[in-house]
Amino acid sequence: MMNFLKKYLSRDDFRFVMDSIAEAEKETIGEIRVSLVYRRKWKERNRTVEDLALEDFHRLGMEKTRERTGVLIFVLLSSRELRIVADQGINEKVNSGVWEGIVNAMIEDFKQGNYKNGLVKGVGMVGKVLKEHFPRKAGDTDELSNTIEVRE
Ligand code: CA
């Protein structure tokens, strides 16, 4: 584990969040990923969290799912900024206000220093939305890794 991460999540917390992704994906063809970034790099200082989240979505190849059902939960830890980016298959059905509601719920936990709860809650809420609009079908596969992406 990278050193900065210990301020936010224990090794067990980290594992727990990954398990919650696998759990949420059991009910849907959707794919959830979590990306944790410690802070903006100097060259990113003028970029919004939205820009960085979109960039990460593509860097991680999340637009490559069959039905365009990837959802990224992107967190800038040091500034407690957070965005949820969904692929176009989902955006056709789910209003962006839904993601804002989830972001706000997660930030409440982050403010109290409870990053594990915030992340698990967010993953669970995203999973519910996906289940409603994109229920699991026969032959569904795990298209994107459940591993949490971490970078400084
Ligand atoms: Ca997955």
Tab-separated table of C-alpha atoms and ligand atoms in Angstrom:
chain	number	residue	atom	x	y	z
A	1	MET	CA	0.000	0.000	0.000
A	2	MET	CA	1.194	3.478	-0.745
A	3	ASN	CA	2.133	5.417	2.336
A	4	PHE	CA	-0.307	8.302	2.041
A	5	LEU	CA	-3.191	5.863	1.848
A	6	LYS	CA	-2.728	4.787	5.473
A	7	LYS	CA	-4.090	8.151	6.560
A	8	TYR	CA	-7.385	7.235	4.991
A	9	LEU	CA	-7.811	3.470	4.853
A	10	SER	CA	-6.339	0.449	6.593
A	11	ARG	CA	-5.417	-2.612	4.586
A	12	ASP	CA	-8.607	-4.291	5.815
A	13	ASP	CA	-10.707	-1.264	4.847
A	14	PHE	CA	-9.176	-1.381	1.400
A	15	ARG	CA	-10.053	-5.055	1.017
A	16	PHE	CA	-13.550	-4.392	2.358
A	17	VAL	CA	-14.209	-1.713	-0.263
A	18	MET	CA	-13.034	-4.044	-3.050
A	19	ASP	CA	-15.324	-6.774	-1.761
A	20	SER	CA	-18.211	-4.312	-1.737
A	21	ILE	CA	-17.614	-3.683	-5.457
A	22	ALA	CA	-17.795	-7.407	-6.217
A	23	GLU	CA	-20.937	-7.632	-4.099
A	24	ALA	CA	-22.640	-4.696	-5.864
A	25	GLU	CA	-21.784	-6.122	-9.284
A	26	LYS	CA	-23.526	-9.428	-8.548
A	27	GLU	CA	-26.883	-7.823	-9.276
A	28	THR	CA	-26.082	-5.872	-12.425
A	29	ILE	CA	-24.300	-5.955	-15.769
A	30	GLY	CA	-22.790	-2.588	-14.736
A	31	GLU	CA	-19.154	-2.229	-13.719
A	32	ILE	CA	-17.978	-0.073	-10.832
A	33	ARG	CA	-14.453	1.167	-10.307
A	34	VAL	CA	-12.981	3.302	-7.535
A	35	SER	CA	-10.011	5.576	-8.155
A	36	LEU	CA	-8.258	7.253	-5.229
A	37	VAL	CA	-5.828	10.062	-5.937
A	38	TYR	CA	-3.911	11.698	-3.119
A	39	ARG	CA	-3.766	15.190	-4.592
A	40	ARG	CA	-3.522	17.190	-7.777
A	41	LYS	CA	-0.129	17.303	-9.378
A	42	TRP	CA	1.316	20.735	-10.048
A	43	LYS	CA	0.479	20.475	-13.738
A	44	GLU	CA	-3.111	19.618	-12.791
A	45	ARG	CA	-3.555	22.627	-10.523
A	46	ASN	CA	-6.046	24.341	-12.825
A	47	ARG	CA	-8.032	21.231	-13.644
A	48	THR	CA	-11.398	20.611	-12.051
A	49	VAL	CA	-12.142	17.367	-10.272
A	50	GLU	CA	-14.588	16.749	-13.133
A	51	ASP	CA	-11.775	16.982	-15.708
A	52	LEU	CA	-9.561	14.645	-13.723
A	53	ALA	CA	-12.349	12.130	-13.183
A	54	LEU	CA	-13.166	12.017	-16.909
A	55	GLU	CA	-9.510	11.617	-17.747
A	56	ASP	CA	-9.201	8.709	-15.344
A	57	PHE	CA	-12.330	7.099	-16.767
A	58	HIS	CA	-10.636	6.897	-20.160
A	59	ARG	CA	-7.170	6.128	-18.801
A	60	LEU	CA	-8.673	3.059	-17.136
A	61	GLY	CA	-10.392	2.020	-20.386
A	62	MET	CA	-13.776	2.197	-18.728
A	63	GLU	CA	-15.564	3.030	-21.984
A	64	LYS	CA	-14.808	-0.478	-23.233
A	65	THR	CA	-17.692	-2.343	-21.596
A	66	ARG	CA	-20.142	-4.051	-23.955
A	67	GLU	CA	-23.175	-1.957	-23.053
A	68	ARG	CA	-21.320	1.140	-21.920
A	69	THR	CA	-22.241	0.566	-18.303
A	70	GLY	CA	-19.058	1.544	-16.457
A	71	VAL	CA	-19.238	3.878	-13.446
A	72	LEU	CA	-16.173	5.470	-11.886
A	73	ILE	CA	-16.093	6.844	-8.345
A	74	PHE	CA	-13.177	9.265	-8.428
A	75	VAL	CA	-11.805	10.765	-5.200
A	76	LEU	CA	-9.184	13.438	-4.608
A	77	LEU	CA	-8.391	12.513	-1.029
A	78	SER	CA	-6.430	15.511	0.244
A	79	SER	CA	-9.052	18.031	-0.861
A	80	ARG	CA	-12.036	15.707	-0.275
A	81	GLU	CA	-13.323	16.262	-3.784
A	82	LEU	CA	-15.275	13.558	-5.453
A	83	ARG	CA	-17.052	12.877	-8.739
A	84	ILE	CA	-18.978	9.979	-10.175
A	85	VAL	CA	-18.626	9.464	-13.920
A	86	ALA	CA	-20.975	7.137	-15.782
A	87	ASP	CA	-20.691	5.887	-19.349
A	88	GLN	CA	-23.173	6.826	-22.070
A	89	GLY	CA	-25.334	3.692	-21.775
A	90	ILE	CA	-26.138	4.785	-18.241
A	91	ASN	CA	-26.427	8.497	-18.931
A	92	GLU	CA	-29.283	7.759	-21.310
A	93	LYS	CA	-31.287	6.415	-18.382
A	94	VAL	CA	-29.986	8.003	-15.201
A	95	ASN	CA	-30.140	11.697	-14.396
A	96	SER	CA	-26.863	13.233	-13.244
A	97	GLY	CA	-28.638	14.486	-10.102
A	98	VAL	CA	-28.644	10.890	-8.893
A	99	TRP	CA	-24.835	10.887	-8.814
A	100	GLU	CA	-24.742	14.226	-7.034
A	101	GLY	CA	-26.916	12.765	-4.292
A	102	ILE	CA	-24.497	9.885	-3.857
A	103	VAL	CA	-21.476	12.210	-3.866
A	104	ASN	CA	-23.045	14.298	-1.107
A	105	ALA	CA	-23.794	11.251	1.017
A	106	MET	CA	-20.191	10.081	0.666
A	107	ILE	CA	-18.735	13.477	1.503
A	108	GLU	CA	-20.639	13.484	4.790
A	109	ASP	CA	-18.665	10.390	5.841
A	110	PHE	CA	-15.392	11.767	4.486
A	111	LYS	CA	-15.845	14.923	6.566
A	112	GLN	CA	-15.988	12.735	9.651
A	113	GLY	CA	-12.834	10.975	8.546
A	114	ASN	CA	-14.725	7.811	7.760
A	115	TYR	CA	-13.407	7.019	4.303
A	116	LYS	CA	-14.216	3.341	4.413
A	117	ASN	CA	-17.885	3.957	5.227
A	118	GLY	CA	-18.149	6.689	2.612
A	119	LEU	CA	-16.687	4.482	-0.109
A	120	VAL	CA	-18.712	1.415	0.817
A	121	LYS	CA	-21.853	3.532	0.967
A	122	GLY	CA	-21.104	5.079	-2.428
A	123	VAL	CA	-20.410	1.724	-4.052
A	124	GLY	CA	-23.631	0.329	-2.574
A	125	MET	CA	-25.702	3.281	-3.770
A	126	VAL	CA	-24.218	3.159	-7.274
A	127	GLY	CA	-24.883	-0.593	-7.293
A	128	LYS	CA	-28.544	0.001	-6.480
A	129	VAL	CA	-28.936	2.450	-9.354
A	130	LEU	CA	-27.254	0.000	-11.722
A	131	LYS	CA	-29.373	-2.881	-10.523
A	132	GLU	CA	-32.532	-0.895	-11.167
A	133	HIS	CA	-31.661	0.084	-14.741
A	134	PHE	CA	-29.219	-2.650	-15.737
A	135	PRO	CA	-30.112	-5.865	-13.932
A	136	ARG	CA	-27.840	-8.830	-14.279
A	137	LYS	CA	-28.361	-11.049	-17.312
A	138	ALA	CA	-27.245	-14.587	-18.023
A	139	GLY	CA	-23.667	-14.716	-19.213
A	140	ASP	CA	-22.624	-11.501	-17.467
A	141	THR	CA	-18.885	-11.302	-16.904
A	142	ASP	CA	-16.668	-9.135	-14.731
A	143	GLU	CA	-15.513	-6.742	-17.432
A	144	LEU	CA	-13.472	-4.319	-15.365
A	145	SER	CA	-11.189	-5.093	-12.449
A	146	ASN	CA	-12.576	-4.554	-8.954
A	147	THR	CA	-9.156	-3.442	-7.763
A	148	ILE	CA	-9.073	0.077	-6.372
A	149	GLU	CA	-6.892	2.333	-8.453
A	150	VAL	CA	-4.517	4.381	-6.304
A	151	ARG	CA	-2.018	7.045	-7.217
A	152	GLU	CA	-0.218	9.846	-5.544
B	1	CA	CA	-15.830	-5.453	-11.967
